[in-house]
Amino acid sequence: MNVMNTTAPIINLHNISFSYPGGRTVLEDLDFQFYKGDRVGLIAPNGSGKTTFFHIVMGLTTPTSGTIELFGKEVAHSKDFEEARQRIGFLFQDPDDQLFSPTVLEDVAFGPLNLGKPKDEAIDIARQTLADLGLAGFEDRVTFKLSGGEKRLVSLATVLAMEPEVLLLDEPLNALDVDTSKKIAEIISNLDLSYIIISHDIDFALYTTDKICTIADGKIQFEDDAHVHEHRHIHPHGKVPHQHEDV
Ligand SMILES: Nc1ncnc2c1ncn2[C@@H]1O[C@H](COP(=O)(O)OP(=O)(O)OP(=O)(O)O)[C@@H](O)[C@H]1O
Ligand SMILES: [Mg+2]
């Protein structure tokens, strides 16, 4: 056993910079370390580079400079990412980027099948995952005819069915109604997984994660305690005095 790797970050980005061709610099000298058990919320303005950051971690976008280590190993070329991708469940911001099979069951079973599970087992996992997300009965629905919210949930099912070690969720509540959002928040917070969640919903992020970060000046920046305490949602029952109440 490699003792060093047991304490290494499972995602380690160093000096990452990125610009889209002809565009402004989106990420600049970004450093980010993410450890097993971390549950991080990423809240930052539109266009600040959140999705780009996830795409770089997944190897879908190649940074202009910098290094990436996943699970203690440096990854550089697309084939290096393939193994890591089997362990990281990535929820795309747009479900249409995620779903490609004719029916819901085929889409959700695809991941387990691709990981080498026998067909019966993959189908069982897919059915169970759909049921857990309140989608029992959707198995034979035509994927591209689902509503936006239904597509979002099926996308989440495709990710969870792969039983990943880490989740990167890009706006998982997008297009979901209030009750479904609450249910998804409950499901996510009960997962015994490490994850990073991009969201514009501070309440959801605070409920499901332990640390909140943002992107500013092209870098991931963790909120310090004093800043987080500004939000009324942190201590809804007023148990901890607010630093800013008298200001
Ligand atoms: N394929 C692309 N080509 C050129 N520019 C792009 C491309 N994709 C994104 N951008 C630009 O890069 C910047 C960062 O985009 P990104 O999608 O990472 O932002 P985001 O923080 O996820 O935003 P949102 O909250 O709207 O999802 C934006 O200014 C965007 O317009
Ligand atoms: Mg985005």
Short mmCIF file of N, CA and C in Angstrom, two decimals, residues 18-138:
data_model
loop_
_atom_site.label_atom_id
_atom_site.label_comp_id
_atom_site.label_asym_id
_atom_site.label_seq_id
_atom_site.Cartn_x
_atom_site.Cartn_y
_atom_site.Cartn_z
N PHE A 18 -6.78 28.93 -17.79
CA PHE A 18 -7.52 28.53 -18.99
C PHE A 18 -8.24 29.72 -19.62
N SER A 19 -8.14 29.81 -20.94
CA SER A 19 -8.95 30.77 -21.72
C SER A 19 -9.56 29.99 -22.87
N TYR A 20 -10.81 30.28 -23.20
CA TYR A 20 -11.37 29.72 -24.43
C TYR A 20 -10.71 30.44 -25.60
N PRO A 21 -10.56 29.76 -26.74
CA PRO A 21 -9.88 30.39 -27.88
C PRO A 21 -10.51 31.75 -28.19
N GLY A 22 -9.69 32.75 -28.24
CA GLY A 22 -10.17 34.09 -28.57
C GLY A 22 -10.91 34.78 -27.43
N GLY A 23 -11.04 34.09 -26.30
CA GLY A 23 -11.81 34.68 -25.18
C GLY A 23 -10.91 35.17 -24.07
N ARG A 24 -11.55 35.73 -23.05
CA ARG A 24 -10.79 36.25 -21.91
C ARG A 24 -10.29 35.07 -21.06
N THR A 25 -9.40 35.35 -20.13
CA THR A 25 -8.92 34.31 -19.22
C THR A 25 -10.03 33.99 -18.23
N VAL A 26 -10.42 32.73 -18.20
CA VAL A 26 -11.52 32.33 -17.29
C VAL A 26 -10.93 31.89 -15.95
N LEU A 27 -9.93 31.03 -15.98
CA LEU A 27 -9.28 30.58 -14.76
C LEU A 27 -7.81 30.97 -14.82
N GLU A 28 -7.28 31.40 -13.70
CA GLU A 28 -5.90 31.90 -13.71
C GLU A 28 -5.17 31.48 -12.43
N ASP A 29 -4.13 30.68 -12.61
CA ASP A 29 -3.33 30.20 -11.46
C ASP A 29 -4.21 29.63 -10.36
N LEU A 30 -5.14 28.82 -10.76
CA LEU A 30 -6.09 28.24 -9.79
C LEU A 30 -5.45 27.04 -9.08
N ASP A 31 -5.54 27.05 -7.77
CA ASP A 31 -5.10 25.91 -6.95
C ASP A 31 -6.31 25.36 -6.23
N PHE A 32 -6.40 24.05 -6.17
CA PHE A 32 -7.56 23.45 -5.49
C PHE A 32 -7.20 22.05 -5.01
N GLN A 33 -7.41 21.83 -3.72
CA GLN A 33 -7.18 20.48 -3.17
C GLN A 33 -8.48 19.98 -2.56
N PHE A 34 -8.84 18.77 -2.93
CA PHE A 34 -10.10 18.18 -2.47
C PHE A 34 -9.78 16.78 -1.93
N TYR A 35 -10.18 16.55 -0.68
CA TYR A 35 -9.82 15.29 -0.01
C TYR A 35 -11.03 14.38 0.14
N LYS A 36 -10.75 13.10 0.31
CA LYS A 36 -11.82 12.13 0.56
C LYS A 36 -12.65 12.60 1.76
N GLY A 37 -13.95 12.57 1.61
CA GLY A 37 -14.84 13.01 2.69
C GLY A 37 -15.23 14.47 2.60
N ASP A 38 -14.54 15.24 1.74
CA ASP A 38 -14.90 16.67 1.60
C ASP A 38 -16.27 16.79 0.94
N ARG A 39 -17.02 17.77 1.39
CA ARG A 39 -18.32 18.09 0.77
C ARG A 39 -18.33 19.61 0.58
N VAL A 40 -18.11 20.00 -0.66
CA VAL A 40 -17.84 21.40 -0.96
C VAL A 40 -18.94 21.98 -1.84
N GLY A 41 -19.39 23.18 -1.50
CA GLY A 41 -20.33 23.91 -2.34
C GLY A 41 -19.59 24.99 -3.10
N LEU A 42 -19.87 25.12 -4.39
CA LEU A 42 -19.23 26.16 -5.21
C LEU A 42 -20.32 27.11 -5.69
N ILE A 43 -20.26 28.32 -5.17
CA ILE A 43 -21.26 29.34 -5.51
C ILE A 43 -20.52 30.54 -6.09
N ALA A 44 -20.81 30.85 -7.33
CA ALA A 44 -20.12 31.97 -7.98
C ALA A 44 -20.99 32.47 -9.13
N PRO A 45 -20.77 33.71 -9.56
CA PRO A 45 -21.64 34.31 -10.57
C PRO A 45 -21.65 33.56 -11.90
N ASN A 46 -22.67 33.81 -12.69
CA ASN A 46 -22.73 33.28 -14.05
C ASN A 46 -21.47 33.69 -14.81
N GLY A 47 -20.94 32.74 -15.53
CA GLY A 47 -19.79 33.05 -16.38
C GLY A 47 -18.46 33.13 -15.64
N SER A 48 -18.46 32.78 -14.35
CA SER A 48 -17.21 32.91 -13.58
C SER A 48 -16.27 31.72 -13.80
N GLY A 49 -16.75 30.66 -14.42
CA GLY A 49 -15.87 29.55 -14.75
C GLY A 49 -16.14 28.26 -13.98
N LYS A 50 -17.28 28.15 -13.34
CA LYS A 50 -17.60 26.96 -12.53
C LYS A 50 -17.65 25.70 -13.39
N THR A 51 -18.43 25.77 -14.46
CA THR A 51 -18.56 24.60 -15.33
C THR A 51 -17.22 24.28 -15.99
N THR A 52 -16.50 25.32 -16.37
CA THR A 52 -15.17 25.12 -16.97
C THR A 52 -14.26 24.39 -15.99
N PHE A 53 -14.31 24.77 -14.73
CA PHE A 53 -13.52 24.11 -13.68
C PHE A 53 -13.85 22.61 -13.62
N PHE A 54 -15.13 22.27 -13.61
CA PHE A 54 -15.52 20.84 -13.59
C PHE A 54 -15.01 20.13 -14.85
N HIS A 55 -15.16 20.80 -15.99
CA HIS A 55 -14.73 20.16 -17.24
C HIS A 55 -13.22 19.90 -17.24
N ILE A 56 -12.49 20.78 -16.61
CA ILE A 56 -11.03 20.58 -16.52
C ILE A 56 -10.72 19.39 -15.61
N VAL A 57 -11.43 19.28 -14.49
CA VAL A 57 -11.21 18.13 -13.59
C VAL A 57 -11.52 16.82 -14.33
N MET A 58 -12.57 16.84 -15.15
CA MET A 58 -12.99 15.61 -15.84
C MET A 58 -12.18 15.34 -17.11
N GLY A 59 -11.31 16.25 -17.48
CA GLY A 59 -10.52 16.04 -18.70
C GLY A 59 -11.29 16.34 -19.97
N LEU A 60 -12.40 17.06 -19.86
CA LEU A 60 -13.19 17.41 -21.04
C LEU A 60 -12.68 18.70 -21.67
N THR A 61 -11.95 19.46 -20.88
CA THR A 61 -11.32 20.70 -21.34
C THR A 61 -9.87 20.66 -20.87
N THR A 62 -8.98 21.01 -21.75
CA THR A 62 -7.55 20.96 -21.39
C THR A 62 -7.08 22.34 -20.98
N PRO A 63 -6.52 22.47 -19.78
CA PRO A 63 -6.07 23.80 -19.35
C PRO A 63 -4.90 24.29 -20.19
N THR A 64 -4.77 25.59 -20.24
CA THR A 64 -3.65 26.20 -20.97
C THR A 64 -2.34 25.89 -20.25
N SER A 65 -2.39 25.90 -18.92
CA SER A 65 -1.20 25.55 -18.14
C SER A 65 -1.63 25.00 -16.79
N GLY A 66 -0.68 24.39 -16.09
CA GLY A 66 -0.97 23.84 -14.77
C GLY A 66 -1.00 22.33 -14.76
N THR A 67 -1.09 21.76 -13.56
CA THR A 67 -1.09 20.30 -13.43
C THR A 67 -2.34 19.82 -12.69
N ILE A 68 -2.73 18.59 -13.03
CA ILE A 68 -3.91 17.97 -12.43
C ILE A 68 -3.50 16.60 -11.90
N GLU A 69 -3.81 16.34 -10.64
CA GLU A 69 -3.66 14.99 -10.09
C GLU A 69 -5.03 14.51 -9.64
N LEU A 70 -5.35 13.27 -10.00
CA LEU A 70 -6.60 12.67 -9.54
C LEU A 70 -6.26 11.37 -8.85
N PHE A 71 -6.77 11.18 -7.65
CA PHE A 71 -6.50 9.98 -6.85
C PHE A 71 -4.99 9.74 -6.73
N GLY A 72 -4.26 10.83 -6.57
CA GLY A 72 -2.82 10.71 -6.30
C GLY A 72 -1.95 10.51 -7.52
N LYS A 73 -2.57 10.54 -8.73
CA LYS A 73 -1.76 10.33 -9.93
C LYS A 73 -1.91 11.51 -10.88
N GLU A 74 -0.82 11.96 -11.44
CA GLU A 74 -0.91 13.07 -12.39
C GLU A 74 -1.62 12.60 -13.66
N VAL A 75 -2.54 13.43 -14.14
CA VAL A 75 -3.26 13.11 -15.38
C VAL A 75 -3.00 14.24 -16.36
N ALA A 76 -2.75 13.90 -17.58
CA ALA A 76 -2.45 14.94 -18.56
C ALA A 76 -3.21 14.70 -19.86
N HIS A 77 -3.20 13.46 -20.35
CA HIS A 77 -3.82 13.18 -21.64
C HIS A 77 -5.17 12.52 -21.43
N SER A 78 -5.98 12.54 -22.49
CA SER A 78 -7.35 12.06 -22.32
C SER A 78 -7.40 10.62 -21.80
N LYS A 79 -6.45 9.78 -22.24
CA LYS A 79 -6.51 8.39 -21.75
C LYS A 79 -6.22 8.29 -20.26
N ASP A 80 -5.44 9.26 -19.74
CA ASP A 80 -5.16 9.26 -18.29
C ASP A 80 -6.43 9.49 -17.48
N PHE A 81 -7.38 10.20 -18.09
CA PHE A 81 -8.59 10.55 -17.35
C PHE A 81 -9.60 9.40 -17.32
N GLU A 82 -9.44 8.43 -18.23
CA GLU A 82 -10.48 7.42 -18.37
C GLU A 82 -10.72 6.65 -17.08
N GLU A 83 -9.63 6.24 -16.42
CA GLU A 83 -9.76 5.48 -15.17
C GLU A 83 -10.42 6.35 -14.09
N ALA A 84 -9.97 7.58 -13.99
CA ALA A 84 -10.51 8.48 -12.96
C ALA A 84 -11.99 8.75 -13.21
N ARG A 85 -12.38 8.83 -14.48
CA ARG A 85 -13.79 9.13 -14.80
C ARG A 85 -14.73 8.04 -14.31
N GLN A 86 -14.21 6.82 -14.18
CA GLN A 86 -15.06 5.74 -13.69
C GLN A 86 -15.34 5.91 -12.19
N ARG A 87 -14.52 6.72 -11.54
CA ARG A 87 -14.68 6.88 -10.08
C ARG A 87 -15.32 8.21 -9.71
N ILE A 88 -15.46 9.08 -10.71
CA ILE A 88 -16.04 10.39 -10.45
C ILE A 88 -17.35 10.51 -11.23
N GLY A 89 -18.44 10.69 -10.52
CA GLY A 89 -19.73 10.86 -11.18
C GLY A 89 -19.94 12.33 -11.51
N PHE A 90 -20.10 12.62 -12.78
CA PHE A 90 -20.21 14.02 -13.21
C PHE A 90 -21.61 14.30 -13.74
N LEU A 91 -22.30 15.21 -13.08
CA LEU A 91 -23.61 15.65 -13.55
C LEU A 91 -23.42 16.91 -14.40
N PHE A 92 -23.67 16.78 -15.70
CA PHE A 92 -23.54 17.94 -16.59
C PHE A 92 -24.58 19.00 -16.25
N GLN A 93 -24.22 20.26 -16.49
CA GLN A 93 -25.18 21.34 -16.26
C GLN A 93 -26.41 21.15 -17.16
N ASP A 94 -26.18 20.69 -18.38
CA ASP A 94 -27.28 20.51 -19.33
C ASP A 94 -27.57 19.01 -19.48
N PRO A 95 -28.76 18.55 -19.06
CA PRO A 95 -29.05 17.12 -19.14
C PRO A 95 -28.92 16.56 -20.56
N ASP A 96 -29.11 17.43 -21.57
CA ASP A 96 -29.00 16.92 -22.94
C ASP A 96 -27.57 16.50 -23.28
N ASP A 97 -26.60 16.97 -22.49
CA ASP A 97 -25.21 16.49 -22.68
C ASP A 97 -25.01 15.14 -22.01
N GLN A 98 -25.93 14.77 -21.12
CA GLN A 98 -25.75 13.57 -20.30
C GLN A 98 -26.49 12.36 -20.88
N LEU A 99 -27.65 12.65 -21.45
CA LEU A 99 -28.55 11.55 -21.83
C LEU A 99 -28.45 11.30 -23.32
N PHE A 100 -28.30 10.05 -23.69
CA PHE A 100 -28.14 9.76 -25.12
C PHE A 100 -28.82 8.48 -25.56
N SER A 101 -29.35 7.70 -24.61
CA SER A 101 -29.98 6.43 -25.00
C SER A 101 -31.45 6.66 -25.34
N PRO A 102 -32.04 5.73 -26.08
CA PRO A 102 -33.45 5.92 -26.46
C PRO A 102 -34.39 5.94 -25.25
N THR A 103 -34.15 5.05 -24.29
CA THR A 103 -35.07 5.01 -23.15
C THR A 103 -34.34 5.30 -21.84
N VAL A 104 -35.14 5.63 -20.84
CA VAL A 104 -34.59 5.98 -19.53
C VAL A 104 -33.80 4.82 -18.93
N LEU A 105 -34.38 3.63 -18.97
CA LEU A 105 -33.68 2.48 -18.35
C LEU A 105 -32.33 2.22 -19.02
N GLU A 106 -32.32 2.32 -20.35
CA GLU A 106 -31.05 2.10 -21.06
C GLU A 106 -30.00 3.15 -20.65
N ASP A 107 -30.47 4.38 -20.50
CA ASP A 107 -29.53 5.44 -20.11
C ASP A 107 -28.95 5.18 -18.73
N VAL A 108 -29.81 4.79 -17.79
CA VAL A 108 -29.34 4.62 -16.41
C VAL A 108 -28.51 3.34 -16.26
N ALA A 109 -28.84 2.32 -17.05
CA ALA A 109 -28.08 1.06 -16.98
C ALA A 109 -26.74 1.16 -17.72
N PHE A 110 -26.61 2.18 -18.57
CA PHE A 110 -25.40 2.28 -19.40
C PHE A 110 -24.12 2.33 -18.56
N GLY A 111 -24.15 3.15 -17.51
CA GLY A 111 -22.95 3.32 -16.68
C GLY A 111 -22.51 2.02 -16.04
N PRO A 112 -23.42 1.35 -15.28
CA PRO A 112 -23.04 0.07 -14.68
C PRO A 112 -22.58 -0.96 -15.71
N LEU A 113 -23.25 -1.00 -16.88
CA LEU A 113 -22.83 -1.95 -17.94
C LEU A 113 -21.41 -1.62 -18.40
N ASN A 114 -21.17 -0.33 -18.57
CA ASN A 114 -19.87 0.13 -19.04
C ASN A 114 -18.77 -0.18 -18.02
N LEU A 115 -19.16 -0.26 -16.75
CA LEU A 115 -18.19 -0.60 -15.70
C LEU A 115 -17.98 -2.10 -15.60
N GLY A 116 -18.69 -2.87 -16.44
CA GLY A 116 -18.47 -4.31 -16.49
C GLY A 116 -19.47 -5.14 -15.70
N LYS A 117 -20.54 -4.53 -15.21
CA LYS A 117 -21.56 -5.31 -14.48
C LYS A 117 -22.32 -6.18 -15.48
N PRO A 118 -22.72 -7.39 -15.05
CA PRO A 118 -23.57 -8.21 -15.91
C PRO A 118 -24.90 -7.47 -16.18
N LYS A 119 -25.52 -7.81 -17.31
CA LYS A 119 -26.71 -7.05 -17.74
C LYS A 119 -27.82 -7.05 -16.68
N ASP A 120 -28.10 -8.22 -16.09
CA ASP A 120 -29.19 -8.29 -15.09
C ASP A 120 -28.91 -7.37 -13.91
N GLU A 121 -27.65 -7.40 -13.47
CA GLU A 121 -27.28 -6.58 -12.31
C GLU A 121 -27.37 -5.09 -12.67
N ALA A 122 -26.90 -4.75 -13.86
CA ALA A 122 -26.95 -3.35 -14.29
C ALA A 122 -28.40 -2.86 -14.34
N ILE A 123 -29.29 -3.72 -14.82
CA ILE A 123 -30.70 -3.33 -14.90
C ILE A 123 -31.30 -3.19 -13.50
N ASP A 124 -30.93 -4.12 -12.60
CA ASP A 124 -31.42 -4.02 -11.21
C ASP A 124 -30.96 -2.71 -10.57
N ILE A 125 -29.69 -2.39 -10.76
CA ILE A 125 -29.16 -1.14 -10.19
C ILE A 125 -29.91 0.06 -10.77
N ALA A 126 -30.13 0.01 -12.09
CA ALA A 126 -30.81 1.13 -12.75
C ALA A 126 -32.24 1.29 -12.21
N ARG A 127 -32.95 0.17 -12.08
CA ARG A 127 -34.34 0.24 -11.57
C ARG A 127 -34.37 0.79 -10.14
N GLN A 128 -33.44 0.30 -9.32
CA GLN A 128 -33.40 0.73 -7.93
C GLN A 128 -33.06 2.22 -7.83
N THR A 129 -32.10 2.66 -8.63
CA THR A 129 -31.70 4.07 -8.59
C THR A 129 -32.86 4.95 -9.02
N LEU A 130 -33.55 4.54 -10.07
CA LEU A 130 -34.72 5.31 -10.52
C LEU A 130 -35.76 5.37 -9.42
N ALA A 131 -36.01 4.23 -8.77
CA ALA A 131 -37.01 4.20 -7.69
C ALA A 131 -36.60 5.13 -6.55
N ASP A 132 -35.31 5.12 -6.21
CA ASP A 132 -34.81 5.98 -5.11
C ASP A 132 -35.06 7.46 -5.41
N LEU A 133 -35.03 7.81 -6.69
CA LEU A 133 -35.22 9.21 -7.07
C LEU A 133 -36.67 9.52 -7.42
N GLY A 134 -37.57 8.59 -7.10
CA GLY A 134 -38.99 8.82 -7.36
C GLY A 134 -39.36 8.64 -8.82
N LEU A 135 -38.56 7.88 -9.55
CA LEU A 135 -38.79 7.73 -10.99
C LEU A 135 -39.21 6.31 -11.38
N ALA A 136 -39.76 5.55 -10.42
CA ALA A 136 -40.29 4.22 -10.77
C ALA A 136 -41.40 4.45 -11.79
N GLY A 137 -41.43 3.64 -12.83
CA GLY A 137 -42.45 3.81 -13.87
C GLY A 137 -41.93 4.59 -15.08
N PHE A 138 -40.74 5.19 -14.93
CA PHE A 138 -40.16 5.96 -16.04
C PHE A 138 -39.26 5.10 -16.93
#
